[in-house]
């Protein structure tokens, strides 16, 4: 499978943090806040997995937008969510780019952080495949469903089932990775599978007796990716966090104004082609400053991030993934996106 889709692999459960950190670059305790040769430039580490939602960040790194604002951003690429989450909780990273559900799991472990920017929203990138004999979601009852247990896909499936008045007890889960789930559906081993791009679209095209019965475009707040910073780091270095937010939004603006160059930059870093990246980006929305402000501050908006996080936290609690729902309001910090839209 393509490396840049590993961001949606199984979520880290509450059994405990990972015993070791597997990084492409080594980290040490002194990496948290380090001064570079220029006293005005501060370095910050961010844990990421290779994922298309990071396209603006990769452009900002390549074009030097962070450096221009006094931030030496050091991305640390991890091979799995458990490792990046554990490193962030242990204080070995200043920032992280988690899925909403992961952010809640991390908060439930007592880690103090702030969401400073919404990275992306899934608007069709995730979906459920079903053969034509399966007429609707209610018809899932009594059937096998291929999905990676304890993953973002699993939580998405359960939310869709709940919408139809069903629960996990009404189906039999065949736990398998998203690529394998799509392949099982494509070859007829299962009638229903939950996956995401590019596996979702490829299986749908190959298996003519079926369709995408439900995708994340119908539930646009179910799956979002975030940028979060350690609370103490923000308190000590607010200008650095502002530089980060400004830089990512600059990267998004560059992509919109120079799509050919922007796609080429990100595709190289994500080890794919510009055309494939362009196609895959259609399955997510990259929020600009205005939409981020709406998501952070407008409680009447369907995209209000606190509502979606509370809903996910309640869901995780009901699924016995967290012991109790944390107070999530303190984890939202809108001042950086507000300042990015209205610079002095």
mmCIF file of C-alpha atoms in Angstrom:
data_model
loop_
_atom_site.group_PDB
_atom_site.id
_atom_site.type_symbol
_atom_site.label_atom_id
_atom_site.label_comp_id
_atom_site.label_asym_id
_atom_site.label_seq_id
_atom_site.Cartn_x
_atom_site.Cartn_y
_atom_site.Cartn_z
ATOM 1 C CA UNK A 1 0.000 0.000 0.000
ATOM 2 C CA UNK A 2 1.083 3.615 -0.531
ATOM 3 C CA UNK A 3 2.964 4.886 2.463
ATOM 4 C CA UNK A 4 1.095 8.175 2.585
ATOM 5 C CA UNK A 5 -2.172 6.460 3.464
ATOM 6 C CA UNK A 6 -0.778 4.969 6.676
ATOM 7 C CA UNK A 7 -2.160 7.952 8.617
ATOM 8 C CA UNK A 8 -5.503 6.130 8.889
ATOM 9 C CA UNK A 9 -4.172 2.903 10.360
ATOM 10 C CA UNK A 10 -5.524 1.553 13.632
ATOM 11 C CA UNK A 11 -5.916 4.011 16.464
ATOM 12 C CA UNK A 12 -3.898 3.658 19.596
ATOM 13 C CA UNK A 13 -6.073 2.078 22.280
ATOM 14 C CA UNK A 14 -6.031 2.775 25.974
ATOM 15 C CA UNK A 15 -4.102 -0.344 27.020
ATOM 16 C CA UNK A 16 -1.027 1.844 27.357
ATOM 17 C CA UNK A 17 1.484 3.825 25.377
ATOM 18 C CA UNK A 18 3.813 2.179 22.921
ATOM 19 C CA UNK A 19 6.938 0.769 24.449
ATOM 20 C CA UNK A 20 9.264 2.284 21.888
ATOM 21 C CA UNK A 21 9.288 5.066 19.330
ATOM 22 C CA UNK A 22 9.956 4.164 15.713
ATOM 23 C CA UNK A 23 11.032 7.305 13.892
ATOM 24 C CA UNK A 24 12.673 8.014 10.586
ATOM 25 C CA UNK A 25 14.704 10.611 12.466
ATOM 26 C CA UNK A 26 16.032 10.279 15.995
ATOM 27 C CA UNK A 27 14.684 12.429 18.818
ATOM 28 C CA UNK A 28 16.187 13.421 22.097
ATOM 29 C CA UNK A 29 14.775 15.195 25.097
ATOM 30 C CA UNK A 30 16.593 18.393 24.097
ATOM 31 C CA UNK A 31 14.620 18.518 20.837
ATOM 32 C CA UNK A 32 11.551 20.029 22.472
ATOM 33 C CA UNK A 33 12.661 23.669 22.203
ATOM 34 C CA UNK A 34 16.032 24.423 20.671
ATOM 35 C CA UNK A 35 17.546 27.712 19.587
ATOM 36 C CA UNK A 36 19.181 27.710 16.186
ATOM 37 C CA UNK A 37 22.193 29.822 15.236
ATOM 38 C CA UNK A 38 19.919 32.860 14.947
ATOM 39 C CA UNK A 39 18.442 33.905 18.313
ATOM 40 C CA UNK A 40 15.255 35.011 16.519
ATOM 41 C CA UNK A 41 14.654 31.579 15.037
ATOM 42 C CA UNK A 42 13.153 28.865 17.207
ATOM 43 C CA UNK A 43 12.893 25.204 16.263
ATOM 44 C CA UNK A 44 9.829 23.070 16.894
ATOM 45 C CA UNK A 45 9.226 19.380 16.251
ATOM 46 C CA UNK A 46 6.005 18.001 14.834
ATOM 47 C CA UNK A 47 5.086 14.335 14.534
ATOM 48 C CA UNK A 48 3.455 13.375 11.245
ATOM 49 C CA UNK A 49 2.591 10.367 9.149
ATOM 50 C CA UNK A 50 2.638 10.599 5.379
ATOM 51 C CA UNK A 51 -0.864 11.783 4.487
ATOM 52 C CA UNK A 52 -2.311 14.024 1.768
ATOM 53 C CA UNK A 53 -3.867 16.458 4.247
ATOM 54 C CA UNK A 54 -0.328 17.640 4.975
ATOM 55 C CA UNK A 55 0.063 18.989 1.424
ATOM 56 C CA UNK A 56 0.043 22.688 2.509
ATOM 57 C CA UNK A 57 2.578 21.953 5.259
ATOM 58 C CA UNK A 58 4.947 20.295 2.791
ATOM 59 C CA UNK A 59 4.630 23.263 0.446
ATOM 60 C CA UNK A 60 5.347 25.671 3.303
ATOM 61 C CA UNK A 61 8.463 23.712 4.234
ATOM 62 C CA UNK A 62 9.716 23.636 0.637
ATOM 63 C CA UNK A 63 9.007 27.323 -0.013
ATOM 64 C CA UNK A 64 10.549 28.463 3.275
ATOM 65 C CA UNK A 65 7.399 30.064 4.684
ATOM 66 C CA UNK A 66 8.142 28.857 8.225
ATOM 67 C CA UNK A 67 11.784 29.936 8.149
ATOM 68 C CA UNK A 68 10.791 33.400 6.932
ATOM 69 C CA UNK A 69 8.651 33.792 10.051
ATOM 70 C CA UNK A 70 11.368 32.627 12.444
ATOM 71 C CA UNK A 71 10.323 28.987 12.771
ATOM 72 C CA UNK A 72 12.664 26.105 12.086
ATOM 73 C CA UNK A 73 10.027 23.396 11.791
ATOM 74 C CA UNK A 74 11.404 19.883 12.113
ATOM 75 C CA UNK A 75 8.913 17.240 10.942
ATOM 76 C CA UNK A 76 9.463 13.808 12.433
ATOM 77 C CA UNK A 77 7.935 11.136 10.219
ATOM 78 C CA UNK A 78 6.516 8.139 12.077
ATOM 79 C CA UNK A 79 5.447 4.793 10.711
ATOM 80 C CA UNK A 80 2.357 4.447 12.909
ATOM 81 C CA UNK A 81 -0.103 6.407 15.023
ATOM 82 C CA UNK A 82 0.797 4.690 18.319
ATOM 83 C CA UNK A 83 4.417 5.812 18.060
ATOM 84 C CA UNK A 84 3.665 9.440 17.225
ATOM 85 C CA UNK A 85 0.962 9.671 19.908
ATOM 86 C CA UNK A 86 3.249 8.175 22.550
ATOM 87 C CA UNK A 87 6.088 10.528 21.637
ATOM 88 C CA UNK A 88 3.779 13.546 21.947
ATOM 89 C CA UNK A 89 2.415 12.415 25.316
ATOM 90 C CA UNK A 90 5.964 11.823 26.575
ATOM 91 C CA UNK A 91 6.960 15.389 25.672
ATOM 92 C CA UNK A 92 9.302 14.374 22.877
ATOM 93 C CA UNK A 93 7.368 16.398 20.315
ATOM 94 C CA UNK A 94 6.082 19.960 20.414
ATOM 95 C CA UNK A 95 3.227 19.334 18.002
ATOM 96 C CA UNK A 96 1.233 16.591 16.346
ATOM 97 C CA UNK A 97 -1.211 16.127 13.447
ATOM 98 C CA UNK A 98 -3.799 13.662 14.823
ATOM 99 C CA UNK A 99 -7.252 12.595 13.671
ATOM 100 C CA UNK A 100 -10.008 14.066 15.895
ATOM 101 C CA UNK A 101 -10.622 10.733 17.617
ATOM 102 C CA UNK A 102 -6.911 10.369 18.379
ATOM 103 C CA UNK A 103 -6.790 13.866 19.877
ATOM 104 C CA UNK A 104 -9.576 12.880 22.257
ATOM 105 C CA UNK A 105 -7.792 9.664 23.242
ATOM 106 C CA UNK A 106 -4.636 11.676 23.942
ATOM 107 C CA UNK A 107 -6.603 14.213 26.000
ATOM 108 C CA UNK A 108 -8.128 11.394 28.031
ATOM 109 C CA UNK A 109 -4.592 10.354 29.030
ATOM 110 C CA UNK A 110 -4.017 13.753 30.647
ATOM 111 C CA UNK A 111 -1.906 15.385 27.951
ATOM 112 C CA UNK A 112 -2.433 19.157 27.874
ATOM 113 C CA UNK A 113 -2.479 20.554 24.346
ATOM 114 C CA UNK A 114 -4.361 22.994 22.153
ATOM 115 C CA UNK A 115 -5.896 22.544 18.725
ATOM 116 C CA UNK A 116 -4.562 25.512 16.748
ATOM 117 C CA UNK A 117 -5.644 24.639 13.206
ATOM 118 C CA UNK A 118 -7.862 22.159 11.379
ATOM 119 C CA UNK A 119 -5.744 20.353 8.810
ATOM 120 C CA UNK A 120 -8.461 18.749 6.688
ATOM 121 C CA UNK A 121 -11.999 17.389 6.607
ATOM 122 C CA UNK A 122 -12.918 14.144 4.874
ATOM 123 C CA UNK A 123 -15.648 14.869 2.301
ATOM 124 C CA UNK A 124 -15.734 11.644 0.362
ATOM 125 C CA UNK A 125 -12.289 10.241 0.989
ATOM 126 C CA UNK A 126 -13.759 7.608 3.320
ATOM 127 C CA UNK A 127 -16.651 5.347 2.416
ATOM 128 C CA UNK A 128 -18.516 2.069 2.618
ATOM 129 C CA UNK A 129 -18.733 -0.333 -0.314
ATOM 130 C CA UNK A 130 -21.754 -2.620 -0.660
ATOM 131 C CA UNK A 131 -22.920 -5.085 -3.296
ATOM 132 C CA UNK A 132 -26.159 -4.280 -5.100
ATOM 133 C CA UNK A 133 -27.971 -7.017 -3.169
ATOM 134 C CA UNK A 134 -27.494 -4.871 -0.037
ATOM 135 C CA UNK A 135 -30.268 -2.335 -0.581
ATOM 136 C CA UNK A 136 -29.503 0.116 2.237
ATOM 137 C CA UNK A 137 -27.652 0.501 5.544
ATOM 138 C CA UNK A 138 -30.410 -1.284 7.467
ATOM 139 C CA UNK A 139 -29.727 -4.312 5.249
ATOM 140 C CA UNK A 140 -26.281 -4.606 6.871
ATOM 141 C CA UNK A 141 -27.963 -6.495 9.726
ATOM 142 C CA UNK A 142 -26.656 -10.046 9.989
ATOM 143 C CA UNK A 143 -23.910 -9.532 7.414
ATOM 144 C CA UNK A 144 -20.103 -9.574 7.498
ATOM 145 C CA UNK A 145 -18.346 -6.233 7.128
ATOM 146 C CA UNK A 146 -14.640 -5.919 6.357
ATOM 147 C CA UNK A 147 -13.178 -3.026 8.339
ATOM 148 C CA UNK A 148 -10.092 -2.377 10.447
ATOM 149 C CA UNK A 149 -11.227 -2.684 14.053
ATOM 150 C CA UNK A 150 -10.419 0.213 16.403
ATOM 151 C CA UNK A 151 -9.586 2.484 13.503
ATOM 152 C CA UNK A 152 -11.041 5.708 12.131
ATOM 153 C CA UNK A 153 -12.881 3.541 9.573
ATOM 154 C CA UNK A 154 -14.390 1.454 12.379
ATOM 155 C CA UNK A 155 -15.690 4.526 14.207
ATOM 156 C CA UNK A 156 -17.067 5.915 10.953
ATOM 157 C CA UNK A 157 -18.922 2.647 10.306
ATOM 158 C CA UNK A 158 -20.442 2.606 13.788
ATOM 159 C CA UNK A 159 -21.684 6.178 13.377
ATOM 160 C CA UNK A 160 -23.305 5.258 10.058
ATOM 161 C CA UNK A 161 -24.905 2.181 11.640
ATOM 162 C CA UNK A 162 -26.253 4.260 14.518
ATOM 163 C CA UNK A 163 -27.843 6.632 12.018
ATOM 164 C CA UNK A 164 -29.768 3.647 10.636
ATOM 165 C CA UNK A 165 -30.761 2.381 14.085
ATOM 166 C CA UNK A 166 -28.182 -0.422 14.130
ATOM 167 C CA UNK A 167 -25.139 -1.196 16.283
ATOM 168 C CA UNK A 168 -22.023 -3.314 16.063
ATOM 169 C CA UNK A 169 -23.999 -6.192 17.574
ATOM 170 C CA UNK A 170 -26.065 -6.332 14.388
ATOM 171 C CA UNK A 171 -23.094 -7.166 12.133
ATOM 172 C CA UNK A 172 -20.036 -9.414 12.104
ATOM 173 C CA UNK A 173 -16.790 -7.495 11.758
ATOM 174 C CA UNK A 174 -14.013 -9.033 9.695
ATOM 175 C CA UNK A 175 -11.039 -7.020 10.944
ATOM 176 C CA UNK A 176 -8.585 -6.224 8.183
ATOM 177 C CA UNK A 177 -6.613 -3.273 6.846
ATOM 178 C CA UNK A 178 -8.322 -0.766 4.517
ATOM 179 C CA UNK A 179 -6.517 -2.009 1.408
ATOM 180 C CA UNK A 180 -7.316 -5.646 2.245
ATOM 181 C CA UNK A 181 -10.937 -4.761 3.034
ATOM 182 C CA UNK A 182 -11.355 -3.183 -0.385
ATOM 183 C CA UNK A 183 -9.680 -6.190 -2.025
ATOM 184 C CA UNK A 184 -11.956 -8.618 -0.167
ATOM 185 C CA UNK A 185 -14.980 -6.718 -1.421
ATOM 186 C CA UNK A 186 -13.589 -6.539 -4.942
ATOM 187 C CA UNK A 187 -13.014 -10.305 -5.111
ATOM 188 C CA UNK A 188 -16.370 -11.179 -3.588
ATOM 189 C CA UNK A 189 -15.153 -12.448 -0.203
ATOM 190 C CA UNK A 190 -17.416 -9.960 1.595
ATOM 191 C CA UNK A 191 -20.481 -8.008 0.555
ATOM 192 C CA UNK A 192 -19.600 -4.897 2.554
ATOM 193 C CA UNK A 193 -16.293 -3.160 3.235
ATOM 194 C CA UNK A 194 -15.141 0.121 4.757
ATOM 195 C CA UNK A 195 -12.103 1.777 3.217
ATOM 196 C CA UNK A 196 -10.774 5.073 1.873
ATOM 197 C CA UNK A 197 -9.081 6.557 -1.158
ATOM 198 C CA UNK A 198 -7.387 5.294 -3.235
ATOM 199 C CA UNK A 199 -8.537 1.750 -2.331
ATOM 200 C CA UNK A 200 -12.191 2.774 -2.095
ATOM 201 C CA UNK A 201 -12.412 4.141 -5.626
ATOM 202 C CA UNK A 202 -10.323 1.382 -7.193
ATOM 203 C CA UNK A 203 -12.467 -1.388 -5.694
ATOM 204 C CA UNK A 204 -15.649 0.441 -6.667
ATOM 205 C CA UNK A 205 -14.505 0.719 -10.275
ATOM 206 C CA UNK A 206 -13.363 -2.891 -10.453
ATOM 207 C CA UNK A 207 -16.457 -4.472 -8.862
ATOM 208 C CA UNK A 208 -19.405 -3.612 -11.106
ATOM 209 C CA UNK A 209 -21.929 -5.460 -8.913
ATOM 210 C CA UNK A 210 -21.908 -2.845 -6.182
ATOM 211 C CA UNK A 211 -21.350 0.799 -5.325
ATOM 212 C CA UNK A 212 -20.204 3.204 -2.623
ATOM 213 C CA UNK A 213 -23.360 3.129 -0.537
ATOM 214 C CA UNK A 214 -22.220 5.812 1.925
ATOM 215 C CA UNK A 215 -19.227 8.137 2.051
ATOM 216 C CA UNK A 216 -17.931 10.865 4.332
ATOM 217 C CA UNK A 217 -19.470 13.585 2.146
ATOM 218 C CA UNK A 218 -22.743 12.675 3.880
ATOM 219 C CA UNK A 219 -21.140 13.054 7.316
ATOM 220 C CA UNK A 220 -18.584 15.840 6.764
ATOM 221 C CA UNK A 221 -17.739 16.365 10.435
ATOM 222 C CA UNK A 222 -17.120 12.690 11.236
ATOM 223 C CA UNK A 223 -13.455 12.597 10.216
ATOM 224 C CA UNK A 224 -11.129 15.571 10.559
ATOM 225 C CA UNK A 225 -7.389 15.955 11.019
ATOM 226 C CA UNK A 226 -5.971 18.579 13.354
ATOM 227 C CA UNK A 227 -2.766 20.403 14.195
ATOM 228 C CA UNK A 228 -2.169 20.440 17.950
ATOM 229 C CA UNK A 229 0.623 21.974 20.055
ATOM 230 C CA UNK A 230 1.758 21.198 23.586
ATOM 231 C CA UNK A 231 0.179 23.763 25.956
ATOM 232 C CA UNK A 232 3.455 24.644 27.702
ATOM 233 C CA UNK A 233 5.174 25.138 24.349
ATOM 234 C CA UNK A 234 2.425 27.538 23.279
ATOM 235 C CA UNK A 235 2.748 29.510 26.509
ATOM 236 C CA UNK A 236 6.513 29.831 26.068
ATOM 237 C CA UNK A 237 6.501 30.370 22.284
ATOM 238 C CA UNK A 238 3.228 31.900 21.067
ATOM 239 C CA UNK A 239 5.013 33.606 18.173
ATOM 240 C CA UNK A 240 6.305 30.238 16.963
ATOM 241 C CA UNK A 241 2.822 28.746 16.935
ATOM 242 C CA UNK A 242 1.578 31.795 15.058
ATOM 243 C CA UNK A 243 4.363 31.315 12.523
ATOM 244 C CA UNK A 244 3.274 27.699 12.110
ATOM 245 C CA UNK A 245 -0.389 28.550 11.509
ATOM 246 C CA UNK A 246 0.546 31.380 9.140
ATOM 247 C CA UNK A 247 2.925 29.096 7.256
ATOM 248 C CA UNK A 248 0.410 26.298 6.718
ATOM 249 C CA UNK A 249 -2.193 28.778 5.490
ATOM 250 C CA UNK A 250 0.423 30.310 3.187
ATOM 251 C CA UNK A 251 1.089 26.836 1.843
ATOM 252 C CA UNK A 252 -2.626 26.365 1.162
ATOM 253 C CA UNK A 253 -2.818 29.729 -0.566
ATOM 254 C CA UNK A 254 0.191 28.812 -2.705
ATOM 255 C CA UNK A 255 -1.476 25.530 -3.680
ATOM 256 C CA UNK A 256 -4.618 27.374 -4.735
ATOM 257 C CA UNK A 257 -2.726 29.975 -6.743
ATOM 258 C CA UNK A 258 -0.008 27.701 -8.144
ATOM 259 C CA UNK A 259 -1.599 24.228 -8.284
ATOM 260 C CA UNK A 260 0.898 22.718 -10.706
ATOM 261 C CA UNK A 261 3.963 23.672 -8.670
ATOM 262 C CA UNK A 262 2.238 23.032 -5.346
ATOM 263 C CA UNK A 263 1.146 19.536 -6.338
ATOM 264 C CA UNK A 264 4.605 18.740 -7.676
ATOM 265 C CA UNK A 265 6.229 19.781 -4.386
ATOM 266 C CA UNK A 266 3.863 17.783 -2.191
ATOM 267 C CA UNK A 267 3.719 14.761 -4.495
ATOM 268 C CA UNK A 268 7.489 14.393 -4.319
ATOM 269 C CA UNK A 269 7.435 14.429 -0.524
ATOM 270 C CA UNK A 270 4.473 12.046 -0.414
ATOM 271 C CA UNK A 271 6.060 9.662 -2.926
ATOM 272 C CA UNK A 272 3.222 9.819 -5.429
ATOM 273 C CA UNK A 273 2.450 11.619 -8.698
ATOM 274 C CA UNK A 274 0.919 15.106 -9.007
ATOM 275 C CA UNK A 275 -2.059 13.697 -10.929
ATOM 276 C CA UNK A 276 -2.756 11.034 -8.309
ATOM 277 C CA UNK A 277 -2.411 13.573 -5.518
ATOM 278 C CA UNK A 278 -4.785 15.973 -7.270
ATOM 279 C CA UNK A 279 -7.372 13.196 -7.635
ATOM 280 C CA UNK A 280 -7.037 12.085 -4.017
ATOM 281 C CA UNK A 281 -7.297 15.653 -2.684
ATOM 282 C CA UNK A 282 -10.846 15.787 -4.051
ATOM 283 C CA UNK A 283 -11.835 13.513 -1.171
ATOM 284 C CA UNK A 284 -10.828 16.017 1.510
ATOM 285 C CA UNK A 285 -11.360 19.709 2.179
ATOM 286 C CA UNK A 286 -8.428 21.870 3.242
ATOM 287 C CA UNK A 287 -9.946 24.673 5.375
ATOM 288 C CA UNK A 288 -8.626 28.209 4.864
ATOM 289 C CA UNK A 289 -8.391 30.809 7.641
ATOM 290 C CA UNK A 290 -12.032 31.875 7.321
ATOM 291 C CA UNK A 291 -13.339 28.331 7.533
ATOM 292 C CA UNK A 292 -11.016 27.554 10.445
ATOM 293 C CA UNK A 293 -12.451 30.536 12.323
ATOM 294 C CA UNK A 294 -15.958 29.258 11.616
ATOM 295 C CA UNK A 295 -15.004 25.802 12.852
ATOM 296 C CA UNK A 296 -13.398 27.226 16.000
ATOM 297 C CA UNK A 297 -15.946 29.903 16.963
ATOM 298 C CA UNK A 298 -19.364 29.438 15.325
ATOM 299 C CA UNK A 299 -21.347 27.070 17.516
ATOM 300 C CA UNK A 300 -24.221 27.214 14.994
ATOM 301 C CA UNK A 301 -22.072 25.878 12.169
ATOM 302 C CA UNK A 302 -22.342 22.235 11.154
ATOM 303 C CA UNK A 303 -18.540 22.264 11.082
ATOM 304 C CA UNK A 304 -18.109 23.591 14.657
ATOM 305 C CA UNK A 305 -15.147 21.529 15.810
ATOM 306 C CA UNK A 306 -16.081 21.457 19.515
ATOM 307 C CA UNK A 307 -19.467 19.885 18.746
ATOM 308 C CA UNK A 308 -17.909 17.201 16.564
ATOM 309 C CA UNK A 309 -15.229 16.503 19.182
ATOM 310 C CA UNK A 310 -17.836 16.220 21.948
ATOM 311 C CA UNK A 311 -19.867 13.867 19.801
ATOM 312 C CA UNK A 312 -16.797 11.738 19.103
ATOM 313 C CA UNK A 313 -15.806 11.736 22.793
ATOM 314 C CA UNK A 314 -19.265 10.544 23.806
ATOM 315 C CA UNK A 315 -19.049 7.892 21.133
ATOM 316 C CA UNK A 316 -15.605 6.726 22.312
ATOM 317 C CA UNK A 317 -16.912 6.582 25.871
ATOM 318 C CA UNK A 318 -19.872 4.454 24.814
ATOM 319 C CA UNK A 319 -17.449 2.184 22.953
ATOM 320 C CA UNK A 320 -15.363 1.816 26.159
ATOM 321 C CA UNK A 321 -12.321 3.375 24.494
ATOM 322 C CA UNK A 322 -12.056 6.144 27.130
ATOM 323 C CA UNK A 323 -13.110 6.006 30.774
ATOM 324 C CA UNK A 324 -14.797 9.402 30.803
ATOM 325 C CA UNK A 325 -15.404 12.321 28.471
ATOM 326 C CA UNK A 326 -12.835 15.084 29.120
ATOM 327 C CA UNK A 327 -13.723 18.784 29.108
ATOM 328 C CA UNK A 328 -12.800 19.471 25.504
ATOM 329 C CA UNK A 329 -13.529 23.212 25.461
ATOM 330 C CA UNK A 330 -10.133 24.010 26.968
ATOM 331 C CA UNK A 331 -8.340 22.222 24.136
ATOM 332 C CA UNK A 332 -9.581 24.636 21.444
ATOM 333 C CA UNK A 333 -7.488 27.765 20.793
ATOM 334 C CA UNK A 334 -8.818 30.067 18.032
ATOM 335 C CA UNK A 335 -6.556 33.082 18.546
ATOM 336 C CA UNK A 336 -3.910 31.959 16.059
ATOM 337 C CA UNK A 337 -6.282 31.503 13.125
ATOM 338 C CA UNK A 338 -7.976 34.791 14.037
ATOM 339 C CA UNK A 339 -4.609 36.564 13.938
ATOM 340 C CA UNK A 340 -3.724 34.818 10.676
ATOM 341 C CA UNK A 341 -6.830 36.198 8.990
ATOM 342 C CA UNK A 342 -6.411 39.657 10.500
ATOM 343 C CA UNK A 343 -2.663 40.340 10.696
ATOM 344 C CA UNK A 344 -1.553 43.590 12.330
#
